[in-house]
GROMACS .gro file of N, CA and C in nm:
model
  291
    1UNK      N    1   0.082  -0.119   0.000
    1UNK     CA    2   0.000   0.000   0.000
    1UNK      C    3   0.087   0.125   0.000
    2UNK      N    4   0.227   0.105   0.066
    2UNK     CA    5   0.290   0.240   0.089
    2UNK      C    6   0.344   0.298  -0.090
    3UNK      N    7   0.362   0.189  -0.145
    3UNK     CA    8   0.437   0.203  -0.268
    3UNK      C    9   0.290   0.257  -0.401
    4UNK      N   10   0.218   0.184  -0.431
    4UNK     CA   11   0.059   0.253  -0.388
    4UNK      C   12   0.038   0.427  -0.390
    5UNK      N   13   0.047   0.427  -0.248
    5UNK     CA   14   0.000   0.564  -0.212
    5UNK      C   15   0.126   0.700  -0.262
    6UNK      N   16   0.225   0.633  -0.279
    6UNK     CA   17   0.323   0.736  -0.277
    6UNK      C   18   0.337   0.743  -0.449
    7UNK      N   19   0.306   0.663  -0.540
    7UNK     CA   20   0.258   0.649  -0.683
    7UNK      C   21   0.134   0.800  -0.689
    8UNK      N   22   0.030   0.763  -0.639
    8UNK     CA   23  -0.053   0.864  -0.621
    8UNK      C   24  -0.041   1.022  -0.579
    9UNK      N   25  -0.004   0.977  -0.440
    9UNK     CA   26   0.031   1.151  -0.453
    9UNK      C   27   0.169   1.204  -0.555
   10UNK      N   28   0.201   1.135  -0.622
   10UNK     CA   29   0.280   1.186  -0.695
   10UNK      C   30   0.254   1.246  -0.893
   11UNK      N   31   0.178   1.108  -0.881
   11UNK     CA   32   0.046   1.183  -0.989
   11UNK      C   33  -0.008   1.287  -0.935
   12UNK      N   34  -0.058   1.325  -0.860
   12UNK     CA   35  -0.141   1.406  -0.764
   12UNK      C   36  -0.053   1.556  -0.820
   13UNK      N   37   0.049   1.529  -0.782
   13UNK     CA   38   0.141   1.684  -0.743
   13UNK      C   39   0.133   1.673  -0.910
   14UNK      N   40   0.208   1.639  -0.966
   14UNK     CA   41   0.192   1.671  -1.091
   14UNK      C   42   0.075   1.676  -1.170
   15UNK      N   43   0.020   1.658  -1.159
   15UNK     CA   44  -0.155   1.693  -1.274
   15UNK      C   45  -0.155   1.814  -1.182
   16UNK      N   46  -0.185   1.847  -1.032
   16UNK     CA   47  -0.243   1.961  -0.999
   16UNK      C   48  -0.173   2.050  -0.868
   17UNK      N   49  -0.037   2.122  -0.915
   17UNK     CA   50  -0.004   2.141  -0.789
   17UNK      C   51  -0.043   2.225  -0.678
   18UNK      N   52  -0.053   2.307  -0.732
   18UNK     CA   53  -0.175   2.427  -0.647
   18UNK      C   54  -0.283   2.378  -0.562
   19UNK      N   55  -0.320   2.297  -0.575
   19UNK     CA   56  -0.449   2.224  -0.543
   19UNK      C   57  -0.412   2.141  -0.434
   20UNK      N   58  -0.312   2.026  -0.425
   20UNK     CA   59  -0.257   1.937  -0.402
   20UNK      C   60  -0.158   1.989  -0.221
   21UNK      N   61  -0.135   2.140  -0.302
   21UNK     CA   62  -0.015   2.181  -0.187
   21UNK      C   63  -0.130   2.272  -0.086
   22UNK      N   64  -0.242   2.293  -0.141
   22UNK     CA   65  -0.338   2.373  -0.064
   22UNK      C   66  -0.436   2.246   0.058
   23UNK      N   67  -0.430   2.159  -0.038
   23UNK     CA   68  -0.533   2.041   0.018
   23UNK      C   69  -0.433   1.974   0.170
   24UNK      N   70  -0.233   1.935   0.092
   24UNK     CA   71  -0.175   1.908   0.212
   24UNK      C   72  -0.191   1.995   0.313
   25UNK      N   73  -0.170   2.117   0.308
   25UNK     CA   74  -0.171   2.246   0.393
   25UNK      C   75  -0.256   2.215   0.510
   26UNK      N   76  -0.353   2.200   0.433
   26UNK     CA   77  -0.491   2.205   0.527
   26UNK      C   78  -0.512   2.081   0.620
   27UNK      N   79  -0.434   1.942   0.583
   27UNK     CA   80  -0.427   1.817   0.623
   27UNK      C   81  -0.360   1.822   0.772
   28UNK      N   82  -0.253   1.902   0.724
   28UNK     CA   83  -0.136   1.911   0.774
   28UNK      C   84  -0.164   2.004   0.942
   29UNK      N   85  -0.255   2.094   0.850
   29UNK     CA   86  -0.292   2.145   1.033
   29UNK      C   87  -0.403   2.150   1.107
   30UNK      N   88  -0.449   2.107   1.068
   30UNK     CA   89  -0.568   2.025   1.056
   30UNK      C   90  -0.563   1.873   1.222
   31UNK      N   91  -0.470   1.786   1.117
   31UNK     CA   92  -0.389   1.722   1.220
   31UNK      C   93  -0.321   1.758   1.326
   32UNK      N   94  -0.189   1.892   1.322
   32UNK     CA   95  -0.175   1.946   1.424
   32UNK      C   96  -0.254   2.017   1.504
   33UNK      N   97  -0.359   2.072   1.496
   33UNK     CA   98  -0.481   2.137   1.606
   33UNK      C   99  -0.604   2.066   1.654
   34UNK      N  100  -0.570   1.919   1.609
   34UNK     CA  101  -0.660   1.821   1.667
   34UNK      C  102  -0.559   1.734   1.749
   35UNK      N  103  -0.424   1.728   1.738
   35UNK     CA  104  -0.334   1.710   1.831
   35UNK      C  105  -0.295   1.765   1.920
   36UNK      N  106  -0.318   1.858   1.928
   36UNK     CA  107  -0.247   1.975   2.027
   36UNK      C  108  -0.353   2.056   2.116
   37UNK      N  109  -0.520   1.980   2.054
   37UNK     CA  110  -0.610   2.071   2.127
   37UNK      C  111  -0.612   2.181   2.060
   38UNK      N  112  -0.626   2.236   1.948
   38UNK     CA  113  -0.621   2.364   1.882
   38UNK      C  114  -0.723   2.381   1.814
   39UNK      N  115  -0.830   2.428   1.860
   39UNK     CA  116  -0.941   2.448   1.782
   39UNK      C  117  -0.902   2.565   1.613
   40UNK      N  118  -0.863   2.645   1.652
   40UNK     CA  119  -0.883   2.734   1.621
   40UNK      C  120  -0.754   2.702   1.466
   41UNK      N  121  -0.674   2.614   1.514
   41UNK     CA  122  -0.578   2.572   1.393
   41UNK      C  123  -0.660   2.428   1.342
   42UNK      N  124  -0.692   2.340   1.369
   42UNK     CA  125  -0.832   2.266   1.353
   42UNK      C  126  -0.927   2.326   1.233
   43UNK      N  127  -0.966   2.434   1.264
   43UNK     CA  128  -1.074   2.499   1.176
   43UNK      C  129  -1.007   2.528   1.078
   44UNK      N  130  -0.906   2.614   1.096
   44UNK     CA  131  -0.864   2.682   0.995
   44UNK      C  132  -0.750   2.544   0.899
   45UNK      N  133  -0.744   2.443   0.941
   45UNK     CA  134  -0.700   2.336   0.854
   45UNK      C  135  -0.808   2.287   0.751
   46UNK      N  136  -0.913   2.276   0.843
   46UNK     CA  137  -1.068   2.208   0.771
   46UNK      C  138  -1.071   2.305   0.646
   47UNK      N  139  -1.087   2.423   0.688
   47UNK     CA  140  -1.136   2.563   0.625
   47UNK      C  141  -1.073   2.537   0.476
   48UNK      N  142  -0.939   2.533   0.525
   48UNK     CA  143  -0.834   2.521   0.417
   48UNK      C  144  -0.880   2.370   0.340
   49UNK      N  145  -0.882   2.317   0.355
   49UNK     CA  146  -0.916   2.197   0.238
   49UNK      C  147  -1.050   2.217   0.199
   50UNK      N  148  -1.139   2.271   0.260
   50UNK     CA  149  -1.280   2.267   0.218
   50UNK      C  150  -1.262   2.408   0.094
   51UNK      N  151  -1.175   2.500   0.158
   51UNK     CA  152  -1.168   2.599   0.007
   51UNK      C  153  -1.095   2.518  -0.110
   52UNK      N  154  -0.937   2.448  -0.130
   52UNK     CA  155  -0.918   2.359  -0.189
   52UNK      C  156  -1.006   2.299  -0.244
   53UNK      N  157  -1.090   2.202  -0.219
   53UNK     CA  158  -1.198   2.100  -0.304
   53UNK      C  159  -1.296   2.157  -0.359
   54UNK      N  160  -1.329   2.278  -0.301
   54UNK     CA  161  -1.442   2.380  -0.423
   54UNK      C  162  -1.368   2.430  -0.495
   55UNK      N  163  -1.218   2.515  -0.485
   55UNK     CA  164  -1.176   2.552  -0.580
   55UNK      C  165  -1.136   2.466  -0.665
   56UNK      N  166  -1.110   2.308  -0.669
   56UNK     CA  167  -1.077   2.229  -0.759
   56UNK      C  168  -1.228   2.194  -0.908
   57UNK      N  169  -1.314   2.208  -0.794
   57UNK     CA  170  -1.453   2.158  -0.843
   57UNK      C  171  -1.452   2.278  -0.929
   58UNK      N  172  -1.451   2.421  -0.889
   58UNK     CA  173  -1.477   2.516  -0.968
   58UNK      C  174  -1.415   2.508  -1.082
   59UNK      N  175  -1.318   2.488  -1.069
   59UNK     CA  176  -1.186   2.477  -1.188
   59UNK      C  177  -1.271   2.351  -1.298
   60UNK      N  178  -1.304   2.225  -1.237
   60UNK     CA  179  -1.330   2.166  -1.337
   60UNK      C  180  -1.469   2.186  -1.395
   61UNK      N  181  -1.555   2.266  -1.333
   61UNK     CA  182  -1.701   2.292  -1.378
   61UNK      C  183  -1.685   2.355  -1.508
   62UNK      N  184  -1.547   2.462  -1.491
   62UNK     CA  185  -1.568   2.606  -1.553
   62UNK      C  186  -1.504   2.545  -1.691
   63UNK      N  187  -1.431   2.468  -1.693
   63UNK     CA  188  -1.298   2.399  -1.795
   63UNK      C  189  -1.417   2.294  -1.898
   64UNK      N  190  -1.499   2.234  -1.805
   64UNK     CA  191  -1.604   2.175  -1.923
   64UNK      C  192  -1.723   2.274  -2.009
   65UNK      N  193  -1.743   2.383  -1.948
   65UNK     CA  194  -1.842   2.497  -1.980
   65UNK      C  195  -1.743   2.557  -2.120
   66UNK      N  196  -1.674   2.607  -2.098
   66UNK     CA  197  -1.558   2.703  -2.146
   66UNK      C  198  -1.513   2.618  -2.285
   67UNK      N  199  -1.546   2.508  -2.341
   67UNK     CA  200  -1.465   2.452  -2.409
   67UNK      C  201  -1.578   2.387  -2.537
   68UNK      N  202  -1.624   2.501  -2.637
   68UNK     CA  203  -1.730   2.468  -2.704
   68UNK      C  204  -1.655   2.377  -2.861
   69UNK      N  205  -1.726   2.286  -2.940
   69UNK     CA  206  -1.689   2.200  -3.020
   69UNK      C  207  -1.612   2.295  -3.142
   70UNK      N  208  -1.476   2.273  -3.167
   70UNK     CA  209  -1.397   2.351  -3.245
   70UNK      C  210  -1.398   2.283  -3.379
   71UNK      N  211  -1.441   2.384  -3.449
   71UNK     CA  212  -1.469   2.325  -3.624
   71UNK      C  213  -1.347   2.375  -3.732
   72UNK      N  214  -1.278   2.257  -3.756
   72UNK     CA  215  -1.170   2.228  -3.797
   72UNK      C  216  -1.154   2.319  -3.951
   73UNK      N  217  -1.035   2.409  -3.989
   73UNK     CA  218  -1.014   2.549  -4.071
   73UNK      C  219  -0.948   2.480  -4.172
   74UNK      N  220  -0.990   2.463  -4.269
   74UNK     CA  221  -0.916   2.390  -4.396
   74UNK      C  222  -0.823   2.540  -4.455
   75UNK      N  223  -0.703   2.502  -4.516
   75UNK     CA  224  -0.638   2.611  -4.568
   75UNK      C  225  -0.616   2.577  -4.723
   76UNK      N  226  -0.645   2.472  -4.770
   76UNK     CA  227  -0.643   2.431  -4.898
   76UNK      C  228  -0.807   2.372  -4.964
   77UNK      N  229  -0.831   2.379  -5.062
   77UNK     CA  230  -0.947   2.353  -5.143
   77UNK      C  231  -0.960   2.193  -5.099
   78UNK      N  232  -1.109   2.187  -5.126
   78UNK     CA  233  -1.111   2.035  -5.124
   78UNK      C  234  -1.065   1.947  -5.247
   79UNK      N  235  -1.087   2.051  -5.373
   79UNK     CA  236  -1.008   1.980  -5.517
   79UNK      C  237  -0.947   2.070  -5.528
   80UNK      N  238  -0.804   2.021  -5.636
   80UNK     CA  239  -0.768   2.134  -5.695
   80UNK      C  240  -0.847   2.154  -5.819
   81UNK      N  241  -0.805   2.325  -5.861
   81UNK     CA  242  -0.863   2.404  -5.969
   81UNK      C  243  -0.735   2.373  -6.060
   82UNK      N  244  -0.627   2.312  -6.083
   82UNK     CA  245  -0.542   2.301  -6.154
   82UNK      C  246  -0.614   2.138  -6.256
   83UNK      N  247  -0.590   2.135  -6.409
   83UNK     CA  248  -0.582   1.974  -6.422
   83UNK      C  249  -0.507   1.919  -6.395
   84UNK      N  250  -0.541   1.791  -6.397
   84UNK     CA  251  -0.415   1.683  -6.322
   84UNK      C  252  -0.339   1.658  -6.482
   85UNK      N  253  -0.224   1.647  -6.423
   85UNK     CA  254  -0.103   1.612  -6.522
   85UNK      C  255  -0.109   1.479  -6.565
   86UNK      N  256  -0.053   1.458  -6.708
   86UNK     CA  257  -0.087   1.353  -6.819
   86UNK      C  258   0.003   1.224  -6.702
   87UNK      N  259  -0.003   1.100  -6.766
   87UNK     CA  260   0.061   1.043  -6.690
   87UNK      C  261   0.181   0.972  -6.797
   88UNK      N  262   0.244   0.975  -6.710
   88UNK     CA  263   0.433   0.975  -6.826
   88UNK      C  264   0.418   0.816  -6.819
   89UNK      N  265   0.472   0.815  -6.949
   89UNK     CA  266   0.492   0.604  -7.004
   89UNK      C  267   0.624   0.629  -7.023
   90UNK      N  268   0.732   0.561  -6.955
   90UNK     CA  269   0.883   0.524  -6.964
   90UNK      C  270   0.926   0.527  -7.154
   91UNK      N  271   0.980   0.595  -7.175
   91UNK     CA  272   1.046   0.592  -7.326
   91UNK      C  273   1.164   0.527  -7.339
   92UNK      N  274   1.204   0.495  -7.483
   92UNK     CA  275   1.304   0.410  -7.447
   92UNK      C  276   1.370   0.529  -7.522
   93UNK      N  277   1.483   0.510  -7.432
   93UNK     CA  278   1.609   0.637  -7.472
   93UNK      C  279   1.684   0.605  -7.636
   94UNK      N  280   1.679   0.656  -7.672
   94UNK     CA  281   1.779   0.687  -7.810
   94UNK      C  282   1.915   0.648  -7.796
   95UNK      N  283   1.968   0.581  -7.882
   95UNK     CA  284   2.110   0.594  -7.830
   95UNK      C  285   2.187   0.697  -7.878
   96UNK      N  286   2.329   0.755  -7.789
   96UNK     CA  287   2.408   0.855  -7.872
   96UNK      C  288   2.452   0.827  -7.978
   97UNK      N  289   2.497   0.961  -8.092
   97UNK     CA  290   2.559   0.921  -8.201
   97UNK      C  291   2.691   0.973  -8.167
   0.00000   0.00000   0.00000
């Protein structure tokens, strides 16, 4: 499991680091003010991950809204306006004189 979990948060940090270092933050003291009797670092750990996970959610609400079906820009004709060239039959070379 340890090998596991440490795979993960490492995907984790990389797809989203902002997110990831806001969410530890909040873990982090969170744990220390429920250890130490700290309400007030307690809350403000909770606080902190609970802003984290909406701001993640927001991020992905806004990223599926924001992203309407892109219709692909041709820069060349679908035919050409040129005729197509004769098609060459191998000649047999002449010899020198």
């Amino acid at each position: 499991m340890n090998v596991a979990w440490t795979r993960f948060l490492k995907s984790a940090y990389r797809k989203e680091p902002l997110f990831s270092f806001m969410l530890t933050i909040g873990a982090v003291d969170a744990v220390i003010g429920s250890l130490d009797e700290r309400g007030s670092l307690l809350a403000f750990g909770l606080s902190t991950m609970i802003v984290a996970v909406v701001v993640r959610w927001w991020q992905i609400q806004s990223s599926q809204v924001e992203q309407p079906e892109r219709v692909p820009e041709h820069y060349l004709p679908p035919a050409s306006s040129r005729p197509a060239l004769p098609v060459l039959s191998p000649s047999r070379k002449q010899p020198r004189r």
